[in-house]
Coordinates of C-alpha atoms in Angstrom, one line a residue:
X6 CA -13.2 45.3 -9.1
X7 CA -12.4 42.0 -9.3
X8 CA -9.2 40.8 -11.7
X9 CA -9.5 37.6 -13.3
X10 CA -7.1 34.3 -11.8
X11 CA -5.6 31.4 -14.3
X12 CA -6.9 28.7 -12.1
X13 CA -5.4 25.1 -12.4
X14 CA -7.6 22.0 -11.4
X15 CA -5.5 19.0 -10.1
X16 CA -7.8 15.8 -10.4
X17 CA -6.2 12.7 -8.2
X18 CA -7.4 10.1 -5.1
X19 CA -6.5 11.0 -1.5
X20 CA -7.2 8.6 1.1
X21 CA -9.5 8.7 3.6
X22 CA -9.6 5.1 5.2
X23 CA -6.1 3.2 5.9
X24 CA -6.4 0.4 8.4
X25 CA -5.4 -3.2 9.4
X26 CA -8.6 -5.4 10.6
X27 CA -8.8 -8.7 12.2
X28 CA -11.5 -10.9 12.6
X29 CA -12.1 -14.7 13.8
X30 CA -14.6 -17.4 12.6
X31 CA -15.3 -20.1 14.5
X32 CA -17.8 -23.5 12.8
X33 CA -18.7 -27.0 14.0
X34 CA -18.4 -29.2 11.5
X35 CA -19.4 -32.9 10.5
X36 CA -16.8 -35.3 9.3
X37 CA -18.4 -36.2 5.8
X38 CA -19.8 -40.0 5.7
X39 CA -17.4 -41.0 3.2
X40 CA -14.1 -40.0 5.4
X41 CA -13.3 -42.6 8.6
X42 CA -13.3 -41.4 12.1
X43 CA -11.0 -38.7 13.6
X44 CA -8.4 -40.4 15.6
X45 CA -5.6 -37.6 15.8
X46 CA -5.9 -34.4 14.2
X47 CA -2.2 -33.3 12.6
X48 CA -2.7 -29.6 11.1
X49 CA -4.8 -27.1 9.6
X50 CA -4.3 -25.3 6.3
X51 CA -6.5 -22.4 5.4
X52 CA -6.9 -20.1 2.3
X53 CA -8.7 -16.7 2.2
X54 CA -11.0 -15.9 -0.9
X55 CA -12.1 -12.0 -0.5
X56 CA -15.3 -11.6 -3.0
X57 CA -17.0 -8.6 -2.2
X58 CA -15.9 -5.0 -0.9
X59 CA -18.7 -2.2 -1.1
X60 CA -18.6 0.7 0.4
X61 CA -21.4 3.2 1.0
X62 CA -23.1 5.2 3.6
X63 CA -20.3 5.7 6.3
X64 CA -19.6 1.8 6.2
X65 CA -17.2 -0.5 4.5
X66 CA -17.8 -4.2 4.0
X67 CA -16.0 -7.1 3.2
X68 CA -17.3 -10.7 2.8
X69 CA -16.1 -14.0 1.4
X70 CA -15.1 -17.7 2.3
X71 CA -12.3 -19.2 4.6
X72 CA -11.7 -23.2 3.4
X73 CA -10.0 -24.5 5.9
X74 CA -8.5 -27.9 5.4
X75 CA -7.6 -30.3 8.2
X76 CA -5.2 -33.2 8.0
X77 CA -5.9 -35.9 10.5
X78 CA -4.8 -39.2 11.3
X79 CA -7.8 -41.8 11.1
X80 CA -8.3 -44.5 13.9
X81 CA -7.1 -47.7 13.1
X82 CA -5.5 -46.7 10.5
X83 CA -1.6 -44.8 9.5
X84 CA -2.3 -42.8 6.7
X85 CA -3.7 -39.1 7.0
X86 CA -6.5 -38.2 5.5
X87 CA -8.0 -34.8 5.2
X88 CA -11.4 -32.7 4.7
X89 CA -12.4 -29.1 4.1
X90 CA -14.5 -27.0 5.5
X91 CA -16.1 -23.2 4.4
X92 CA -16.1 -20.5 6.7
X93 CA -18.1 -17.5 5.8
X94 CA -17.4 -14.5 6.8
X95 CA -18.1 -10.5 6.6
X96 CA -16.0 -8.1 8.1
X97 CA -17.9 -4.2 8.4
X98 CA -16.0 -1.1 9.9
X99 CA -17.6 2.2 10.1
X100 CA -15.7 5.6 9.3
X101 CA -18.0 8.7 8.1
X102 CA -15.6 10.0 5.0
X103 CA -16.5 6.5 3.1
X104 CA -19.4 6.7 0.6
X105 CA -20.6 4.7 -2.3
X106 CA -18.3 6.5 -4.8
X107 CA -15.1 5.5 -3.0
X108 CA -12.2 3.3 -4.3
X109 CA -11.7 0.1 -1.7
X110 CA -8.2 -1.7 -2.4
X111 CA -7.9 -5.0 0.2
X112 CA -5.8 -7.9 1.1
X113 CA -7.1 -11.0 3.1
X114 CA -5.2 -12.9 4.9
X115 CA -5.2 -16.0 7.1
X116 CA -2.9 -15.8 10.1
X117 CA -3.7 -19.2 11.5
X118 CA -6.1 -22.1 11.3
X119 CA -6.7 -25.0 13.6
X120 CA -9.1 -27.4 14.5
X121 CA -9.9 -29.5 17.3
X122 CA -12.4 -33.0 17.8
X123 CA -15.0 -32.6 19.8
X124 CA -16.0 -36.4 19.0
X125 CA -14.3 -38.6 16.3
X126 CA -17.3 -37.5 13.7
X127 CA -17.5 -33.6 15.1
X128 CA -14.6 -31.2 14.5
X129 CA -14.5 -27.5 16.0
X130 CA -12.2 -25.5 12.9
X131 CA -11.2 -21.4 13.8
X132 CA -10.0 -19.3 11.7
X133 CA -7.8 -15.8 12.8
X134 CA -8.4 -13.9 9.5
X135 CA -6.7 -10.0 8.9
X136 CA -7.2 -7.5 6.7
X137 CA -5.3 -4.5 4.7
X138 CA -7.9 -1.8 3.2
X139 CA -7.2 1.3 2.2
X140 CA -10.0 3.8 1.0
X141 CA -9.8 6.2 -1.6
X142 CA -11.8 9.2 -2.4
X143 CA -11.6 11.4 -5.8
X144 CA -10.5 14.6 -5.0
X145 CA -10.0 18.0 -7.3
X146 CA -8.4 20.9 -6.1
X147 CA -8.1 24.3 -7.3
X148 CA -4.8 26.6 -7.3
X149 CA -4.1 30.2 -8.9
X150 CA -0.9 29.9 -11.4
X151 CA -1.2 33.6 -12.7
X152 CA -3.6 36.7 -13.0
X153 CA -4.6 38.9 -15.9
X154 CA -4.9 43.0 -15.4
X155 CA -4.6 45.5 -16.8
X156 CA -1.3 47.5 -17.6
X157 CA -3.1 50.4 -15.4
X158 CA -3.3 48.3 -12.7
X159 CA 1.2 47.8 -12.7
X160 CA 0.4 44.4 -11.3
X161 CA 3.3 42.7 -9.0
X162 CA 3.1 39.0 -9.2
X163 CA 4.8 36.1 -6.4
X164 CA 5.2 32.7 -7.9
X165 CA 6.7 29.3 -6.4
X166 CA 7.7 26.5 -8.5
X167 CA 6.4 23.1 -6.5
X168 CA 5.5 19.8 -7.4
X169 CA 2.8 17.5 -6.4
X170 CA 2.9 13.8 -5.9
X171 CA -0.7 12.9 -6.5
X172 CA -2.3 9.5 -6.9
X173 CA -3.6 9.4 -10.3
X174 CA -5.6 6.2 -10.5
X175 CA -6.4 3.4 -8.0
X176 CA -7.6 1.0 -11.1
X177 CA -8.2 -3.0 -10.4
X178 CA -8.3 -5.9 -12.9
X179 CA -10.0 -9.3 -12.6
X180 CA -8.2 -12.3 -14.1
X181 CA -8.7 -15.8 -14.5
X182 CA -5.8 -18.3 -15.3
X183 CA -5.6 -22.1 -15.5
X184 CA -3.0 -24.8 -15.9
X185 CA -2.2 -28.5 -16.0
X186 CA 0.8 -29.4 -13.4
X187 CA 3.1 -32.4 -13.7
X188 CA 5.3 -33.1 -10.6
X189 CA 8.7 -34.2 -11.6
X190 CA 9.3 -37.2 -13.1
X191 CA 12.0 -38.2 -10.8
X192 CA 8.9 -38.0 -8.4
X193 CA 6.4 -40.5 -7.1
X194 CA 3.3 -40.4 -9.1
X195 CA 0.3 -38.8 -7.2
X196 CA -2.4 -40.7 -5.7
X197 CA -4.1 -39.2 -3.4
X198 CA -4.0 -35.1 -2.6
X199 CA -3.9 -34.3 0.7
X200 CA -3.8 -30.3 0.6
X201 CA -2.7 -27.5 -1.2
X202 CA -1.9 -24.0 -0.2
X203 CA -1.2 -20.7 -2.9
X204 CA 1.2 -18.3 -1.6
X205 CA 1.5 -14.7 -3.8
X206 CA 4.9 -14.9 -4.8
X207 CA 7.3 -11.3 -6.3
X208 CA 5.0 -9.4 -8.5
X209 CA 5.8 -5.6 -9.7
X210 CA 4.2 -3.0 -11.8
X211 CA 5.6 -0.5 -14.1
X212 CA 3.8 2.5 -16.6
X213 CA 4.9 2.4 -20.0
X214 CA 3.4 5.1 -21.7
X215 CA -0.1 4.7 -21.7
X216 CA 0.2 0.8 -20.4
X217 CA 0.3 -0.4 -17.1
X218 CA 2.4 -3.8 -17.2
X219 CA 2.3 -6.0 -14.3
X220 CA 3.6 -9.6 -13.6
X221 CA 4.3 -12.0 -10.9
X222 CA 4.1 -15.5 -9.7
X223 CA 2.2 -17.5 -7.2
X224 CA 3.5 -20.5 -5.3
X225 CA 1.8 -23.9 -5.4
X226 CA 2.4 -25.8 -2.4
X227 CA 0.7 -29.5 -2.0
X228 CA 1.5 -32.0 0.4
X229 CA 0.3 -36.0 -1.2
X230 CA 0.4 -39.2 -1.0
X231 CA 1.9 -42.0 -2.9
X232 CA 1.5 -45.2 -1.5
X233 CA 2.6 -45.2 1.8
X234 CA 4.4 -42.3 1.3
X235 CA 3.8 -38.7 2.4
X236 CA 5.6 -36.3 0.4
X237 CA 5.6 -32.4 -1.3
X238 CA 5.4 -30.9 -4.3
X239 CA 6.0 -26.9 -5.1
X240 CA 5.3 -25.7 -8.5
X241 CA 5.4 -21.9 -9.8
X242 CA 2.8 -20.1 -11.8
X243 CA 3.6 -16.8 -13.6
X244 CA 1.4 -14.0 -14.8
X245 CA 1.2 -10.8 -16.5
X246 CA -1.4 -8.5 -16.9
X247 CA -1.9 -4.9 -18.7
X248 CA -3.8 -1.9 -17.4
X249 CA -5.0 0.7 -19.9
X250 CA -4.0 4.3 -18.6
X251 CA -6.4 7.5 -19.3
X252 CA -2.8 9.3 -20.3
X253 CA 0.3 8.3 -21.1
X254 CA 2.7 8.3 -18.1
X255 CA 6.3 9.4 -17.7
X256 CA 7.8 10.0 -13.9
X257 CA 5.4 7.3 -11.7
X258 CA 5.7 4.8 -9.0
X259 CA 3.1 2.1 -8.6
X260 CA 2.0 0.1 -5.5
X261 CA 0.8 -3.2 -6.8
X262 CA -1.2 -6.0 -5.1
X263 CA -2.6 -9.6 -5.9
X264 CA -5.8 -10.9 -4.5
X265 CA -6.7 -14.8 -4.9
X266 CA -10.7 -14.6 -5.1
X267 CA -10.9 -18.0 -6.0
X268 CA -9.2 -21.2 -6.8
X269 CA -9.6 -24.6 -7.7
X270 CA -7.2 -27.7 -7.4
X271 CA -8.0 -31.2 -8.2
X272 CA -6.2 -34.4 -9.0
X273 CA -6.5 -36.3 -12.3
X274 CA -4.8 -39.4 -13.5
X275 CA -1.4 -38.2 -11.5
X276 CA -1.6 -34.9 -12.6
X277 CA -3.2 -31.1 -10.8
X278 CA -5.9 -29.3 -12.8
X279 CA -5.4 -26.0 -11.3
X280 CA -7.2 -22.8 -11.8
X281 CA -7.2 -19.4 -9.8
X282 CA -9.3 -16.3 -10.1
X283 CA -7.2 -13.6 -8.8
X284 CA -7.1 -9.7 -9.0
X285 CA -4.9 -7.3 -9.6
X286 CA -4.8 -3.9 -7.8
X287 CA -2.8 -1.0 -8.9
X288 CA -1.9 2.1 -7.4
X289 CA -0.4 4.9 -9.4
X290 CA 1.3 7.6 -7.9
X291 CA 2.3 10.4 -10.3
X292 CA 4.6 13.8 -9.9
X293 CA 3.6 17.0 -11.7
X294 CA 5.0 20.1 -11.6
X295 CA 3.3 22.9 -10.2
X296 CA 3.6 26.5 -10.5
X297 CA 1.6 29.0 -7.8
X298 CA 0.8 32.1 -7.4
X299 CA 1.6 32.7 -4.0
X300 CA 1.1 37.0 -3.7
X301 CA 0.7 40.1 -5.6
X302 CA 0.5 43.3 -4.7
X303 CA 0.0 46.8 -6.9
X304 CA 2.4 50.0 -7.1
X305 CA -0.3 52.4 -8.3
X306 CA -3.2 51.3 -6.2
X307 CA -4.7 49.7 -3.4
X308 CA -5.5 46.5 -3.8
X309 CA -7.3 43.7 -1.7
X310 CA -5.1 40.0 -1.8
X311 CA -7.3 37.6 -0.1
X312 CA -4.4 33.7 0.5
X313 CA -5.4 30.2 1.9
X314 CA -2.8 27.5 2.2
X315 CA -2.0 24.6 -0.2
X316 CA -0.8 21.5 1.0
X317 CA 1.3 19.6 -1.6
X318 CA 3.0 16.2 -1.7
X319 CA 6.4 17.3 -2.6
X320 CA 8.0 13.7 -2.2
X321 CA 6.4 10.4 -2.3
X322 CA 9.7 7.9 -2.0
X323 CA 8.6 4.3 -2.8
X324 CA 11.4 1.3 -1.3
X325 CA 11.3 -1.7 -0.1
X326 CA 13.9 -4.1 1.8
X327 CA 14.2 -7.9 2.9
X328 CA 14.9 -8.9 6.1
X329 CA 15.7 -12.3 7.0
X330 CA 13.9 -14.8 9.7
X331 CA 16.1 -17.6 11.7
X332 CA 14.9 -19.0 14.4
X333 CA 15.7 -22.2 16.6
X334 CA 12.3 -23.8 17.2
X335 CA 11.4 -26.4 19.7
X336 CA 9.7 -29.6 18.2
X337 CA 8.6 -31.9 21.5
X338 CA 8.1 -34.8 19.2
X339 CA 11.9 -35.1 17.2
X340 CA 11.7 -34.5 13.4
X341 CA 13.3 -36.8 10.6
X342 CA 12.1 -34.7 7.4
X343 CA 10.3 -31.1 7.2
X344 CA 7.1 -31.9 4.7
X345 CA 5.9 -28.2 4.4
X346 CA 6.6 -25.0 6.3
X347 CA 4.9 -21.3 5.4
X348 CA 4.8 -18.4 7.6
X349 CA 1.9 -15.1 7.9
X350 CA 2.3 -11.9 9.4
X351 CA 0.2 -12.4 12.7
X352 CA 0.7 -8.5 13.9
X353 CA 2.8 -5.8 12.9
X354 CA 3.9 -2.7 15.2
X355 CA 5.6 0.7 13.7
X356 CA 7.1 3.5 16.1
X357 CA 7.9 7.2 14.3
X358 CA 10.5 8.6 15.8
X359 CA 13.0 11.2 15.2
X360 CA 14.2 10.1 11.3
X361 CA 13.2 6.7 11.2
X362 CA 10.3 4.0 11.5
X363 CA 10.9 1.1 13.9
X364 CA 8.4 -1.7 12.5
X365 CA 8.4 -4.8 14.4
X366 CA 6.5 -8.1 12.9
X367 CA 5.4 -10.9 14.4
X368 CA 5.5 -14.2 12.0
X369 CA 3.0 -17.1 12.9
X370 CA 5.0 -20.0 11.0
X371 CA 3.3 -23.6 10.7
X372 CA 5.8 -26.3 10.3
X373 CA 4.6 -30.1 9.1
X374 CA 7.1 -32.8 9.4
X375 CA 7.8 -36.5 9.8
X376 CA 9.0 -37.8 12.8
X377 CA 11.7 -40.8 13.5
X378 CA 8.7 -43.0 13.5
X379 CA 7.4 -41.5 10.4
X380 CA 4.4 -40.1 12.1
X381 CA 3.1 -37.2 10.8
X382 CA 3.2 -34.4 13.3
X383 CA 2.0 -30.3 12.8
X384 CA 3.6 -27.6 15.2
X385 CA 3.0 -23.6 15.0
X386 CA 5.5 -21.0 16.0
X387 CA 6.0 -17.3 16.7
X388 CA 8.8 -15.4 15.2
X389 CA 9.9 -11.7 15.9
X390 CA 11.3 -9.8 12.1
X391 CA 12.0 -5.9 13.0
X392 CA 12.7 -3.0 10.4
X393 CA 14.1 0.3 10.8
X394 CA 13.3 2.9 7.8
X395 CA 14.7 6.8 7.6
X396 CA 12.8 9.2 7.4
X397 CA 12.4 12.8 6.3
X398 CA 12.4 15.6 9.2
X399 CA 7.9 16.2 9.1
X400 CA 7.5 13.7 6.7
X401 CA 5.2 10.4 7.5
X402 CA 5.4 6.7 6.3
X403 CA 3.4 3.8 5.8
X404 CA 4.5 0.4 5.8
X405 CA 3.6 -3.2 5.2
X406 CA 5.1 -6.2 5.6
X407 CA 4.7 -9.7 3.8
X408 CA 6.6 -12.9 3.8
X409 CA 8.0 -14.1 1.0
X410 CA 9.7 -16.5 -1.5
X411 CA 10.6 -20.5 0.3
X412 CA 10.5 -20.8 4.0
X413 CA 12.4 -23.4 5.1
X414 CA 12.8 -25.5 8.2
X415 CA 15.4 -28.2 9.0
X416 CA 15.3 -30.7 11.7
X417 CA 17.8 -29.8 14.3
X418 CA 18.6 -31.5 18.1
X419 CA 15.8 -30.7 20.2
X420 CA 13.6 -28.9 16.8
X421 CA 13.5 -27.1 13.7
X422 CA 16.1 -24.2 12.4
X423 CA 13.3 -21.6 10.5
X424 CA 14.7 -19.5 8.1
X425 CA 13.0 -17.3 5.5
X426 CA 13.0 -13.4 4.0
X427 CA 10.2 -10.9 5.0
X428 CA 9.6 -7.9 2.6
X429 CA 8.8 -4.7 4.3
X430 CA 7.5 -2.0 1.3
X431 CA 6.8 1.3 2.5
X432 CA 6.3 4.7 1.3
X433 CA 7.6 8.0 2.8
X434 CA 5.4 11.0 2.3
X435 CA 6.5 14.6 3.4
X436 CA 3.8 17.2 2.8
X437 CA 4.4 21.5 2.3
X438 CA 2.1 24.2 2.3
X439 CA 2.0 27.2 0.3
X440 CA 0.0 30.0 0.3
X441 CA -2.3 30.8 -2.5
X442 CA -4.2 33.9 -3.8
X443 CA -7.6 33.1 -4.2
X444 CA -8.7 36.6 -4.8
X445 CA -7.9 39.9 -6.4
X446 CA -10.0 42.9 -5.5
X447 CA -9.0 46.7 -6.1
X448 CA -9.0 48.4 -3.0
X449 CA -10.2 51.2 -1.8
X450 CA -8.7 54.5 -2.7
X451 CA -8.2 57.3 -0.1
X452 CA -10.4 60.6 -0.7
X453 CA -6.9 62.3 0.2
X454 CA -3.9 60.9 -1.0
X455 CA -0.2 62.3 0.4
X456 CA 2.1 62.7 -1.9
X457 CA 4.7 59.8 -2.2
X458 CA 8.3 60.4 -2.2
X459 CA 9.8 59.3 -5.3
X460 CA 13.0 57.5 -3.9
X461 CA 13.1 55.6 0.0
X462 CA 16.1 54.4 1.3
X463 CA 15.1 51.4 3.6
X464 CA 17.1 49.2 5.5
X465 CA 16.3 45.4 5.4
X466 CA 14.8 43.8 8.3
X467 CA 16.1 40.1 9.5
X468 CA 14.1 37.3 7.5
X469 CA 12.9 39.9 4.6
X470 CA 12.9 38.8 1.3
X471 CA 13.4 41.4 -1.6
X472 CA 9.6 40.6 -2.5
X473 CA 8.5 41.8 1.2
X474 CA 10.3 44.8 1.0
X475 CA 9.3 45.8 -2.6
X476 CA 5.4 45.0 -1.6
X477 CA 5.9 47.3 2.0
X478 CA 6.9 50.1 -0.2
X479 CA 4.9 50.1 -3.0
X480 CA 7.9 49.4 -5.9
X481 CA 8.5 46.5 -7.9
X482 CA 11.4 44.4 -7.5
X483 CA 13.3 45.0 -10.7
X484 CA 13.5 48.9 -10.4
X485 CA 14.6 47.7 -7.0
X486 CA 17.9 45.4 -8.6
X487 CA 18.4 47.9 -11.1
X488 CA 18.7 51.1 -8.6
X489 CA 21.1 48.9 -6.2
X490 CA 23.2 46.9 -8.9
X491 CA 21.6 43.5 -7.3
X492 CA 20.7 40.2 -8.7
X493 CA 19.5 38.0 -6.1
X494 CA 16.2 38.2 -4.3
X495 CA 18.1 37.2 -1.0
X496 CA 19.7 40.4 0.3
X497 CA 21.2 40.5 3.6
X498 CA 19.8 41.7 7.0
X499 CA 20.7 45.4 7.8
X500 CA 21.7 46.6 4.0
X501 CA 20.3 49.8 2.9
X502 CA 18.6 49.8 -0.2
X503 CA 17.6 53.0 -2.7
X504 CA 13.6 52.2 -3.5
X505 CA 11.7 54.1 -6.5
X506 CA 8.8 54.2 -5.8
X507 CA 8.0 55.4 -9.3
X508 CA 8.1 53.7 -12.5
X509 CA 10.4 55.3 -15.2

């Protein structure tokens, strides 16, 4: 006969698709009527706008727009001028675990942007684009926290007390927020914009009960012109946003992300009409404690214990640290004033070895400056950023990497001195098993039973609990302390115990 189990269901996400992809898009353009011919092209800006992410039968899709904007010096003329151009793109990747019911979280990023004249009305723009998905899939799992039998049956029960660090919820929000910027009015007034750039500034997320509160900031970047001068603004846009959680939540940790899907920047009358589409993506991890029934066994029957093994998260450690980029960087043509500077992760490399992570970053940094002639010149760089992270003996970690807050550059003999911070944010994982009963079946009694001693004296073998030696003779572990004046359940190889084997 089967005895009944007190089954627990543990609802989360696992994930089932964690990569980094890259793609490039490459378009031949027109210079636009209104715009003069392309004497000298100076630098290309580009901004990523991720729209659509489906996922569904083995395949995962991505699509959107690269606007690439390219700064160029006209002929004839001093002044820079600039267009844009769209790039559309659509990234797939195949993996068989993603269906239509899965969770996609991304991040799109350009890692560099350039453009070259074919003919002074004909420009060929490129785009090296990457990005950060990670698939989830709902998951439920089953475990046995306790039996019910019958006092007849003198049930033995094993439990372990665990814990499980489980992601809850992967939840996104779609938000929309607009502004009016003034420069400074120690500042030139603005006549003319040449480009603009929106850089994800700090942003973190906490539970609060049943709330999710998140806030953050982008950074504004434009480069214009006032008269015959070329100069730079920076402005900074906060914003806060509140998820709605199924349950209130106590011990979390959240892994937060902002996604520009669209933005709009114009000039009007000196001042920027801004507006940005973005989203929010939240990830919330959450710990619950667990308790399993890991064995039983009877003292006045057979009976049939049928385990599998559990794998729990038993730690889930959230950190992050900032690491700072300097770098001497050759300019050819000398620089007088740094205009703009701003920096993307072009690859990223992680080694696991024995207790700690090695990441190593590569930083594509684009630099636009004035020279002594007050010609405006663009140059690109490549900086190195490493990162070494502990951790746990068996345990596994993810990382990513992003650069943030001002990057700077100042004009030095022979180049530019690049300094900035990179955040690395990671989280260390270390996994256990456990066995579990997953059924209880009466066994088989024998048509002839020997009679069984009432008292065994048994010696205890090396690596023997006081469970496995109750459970190999048949007693229960309480008549066990009691007969041998013990306490703990960790008894010593070679002592000799006194076993009833009888209940009193």
């Amino acid at each position: 006969m089967e005895m009944e189990l007190h089954r627990q269901t543990l609802e989360g996400f696992h994930l089932v698709f964690d990569s980094a992809l890259a793609q490039e898009e490459t378009l031949e353009c027109i210079v636009p009527d209104a715009l003069p011919d392309v004497a000298r092209i100076v630098s290309a800006v580009g901004h990523i706008f991720l729209k659509n992410r489906q996922a569904g039968g083995g395949t995962l899709r991505l699509s959107g727009s690269v606007y690439v904007t390219v700064l160029y010096i006209p002929e004839g003329e001093n002044l820079p001028k600039s267009m844009e151009a769209e790039l559309p793109f659509q990234c797939t990747k195949d993996c068989p675990q993603i269906h239509e019911n899965c969770r996609v979280q991304a991040s799109a990023f350009v890692i560099s942007a350039d453009a070259r004249a074919m003919n002074p009305r004909k420009l060929l723009i490129r785009a090296s684009l990457s990005f950060l998905v990670q698939v989830y899939e709902q998951q439920l799992r089953e475990i046995t926290c306790d039996a019910s039998d019958g006092k007849e049956y003198h049930l033995e029960k094993q439990y372990v007390q665990s814990e499980d660090w489980t992601v809850a919820d992967v939840m996104e929000k779609s938000f929309l927020f607009s502004d009016v910027l003034r420069p400074p009015a120690s500042r030139p007034t603005m006549e003319e914009l040449l480009y603009y750039r929106l850089q994800l500034g700090a942003a973190e997320a906490k539970a609060i009960g049943k709330k999710l509160i998140c806030k953050g900031e982008f950074h504004l970047s434009t480069l214009y012109r006032s008269g015959e001068a070329i100069l730079n603004a920076g402005f900074e846009l906060p914003f806060s946003q509140i998820f709605d959680l199924a349950q209130s939540v106590e011990d979390s940790e959240v892994n937060l992300s902002i996604l520009a899907t669209g933005l709009q920047c114009t000039l009007q009358d000196g001042e920027l009409a801004i507006s940005v589409e973005a989203l929010a993506q939240a990830v919330l991890w959450v710990r619950q404690p667990l308790t399993v029934m890991s064995d039983a066994y009877c003292t006045s029957s057979p009976l049939d214990v049928e385990r599998a093994p559990c794998t729990f998260c038993i730690s889930a450690v959230h950190d992050e640290c900032r690491e700072t980029a300097r770098q001497f960087c050759e300019s050819g043509i000398p620089a007088k004033q740094v205009l703009d500077c701003f920096a993307s992760v072009e690859s990223i490399e992680c080694k696991q070895e024995e207790g700690k992570l090695s990441c190593s970053v590569q930083l594509h940094v684009e630099a636009l400056y004035l020279s002594e002639d007050d010609a405006l010149c663009g140059v690109g760089y490549a900086i190195p950023v490493s990162c070494e992270i502990n951790t746990p003996d068996g345990g596994s970690c993810r990382c990513e990497c992003l650069p943030i807050g001002e990057l700077t550059a100042v004009p030095v003999t022979g180049g530019l001195e690049v300094r900035g911070e990179v955040l690395f944010s990671w989280v260390t994982i270390q996994e256990k098993s456990i066995p579990c009963v997953i059924t209880l079946r009466q066994g088989t009694v024998p048509a002839v039973q020997m009679p069984k001693p009432s008292l065994i004296i048994r010696m205890v073998g090396e690596g023997e609990s006081l469970w496995e030696v109750a459970k190999s003779c048949g007693a229960t572990i309480q008549d066990i302390r009691t007969a041998n004046e013990i306490t703990d359940d960790e008894v010593a190889t070679g002592t000799l115990l006194l076993i009833p084997t009888k209940r009193s």
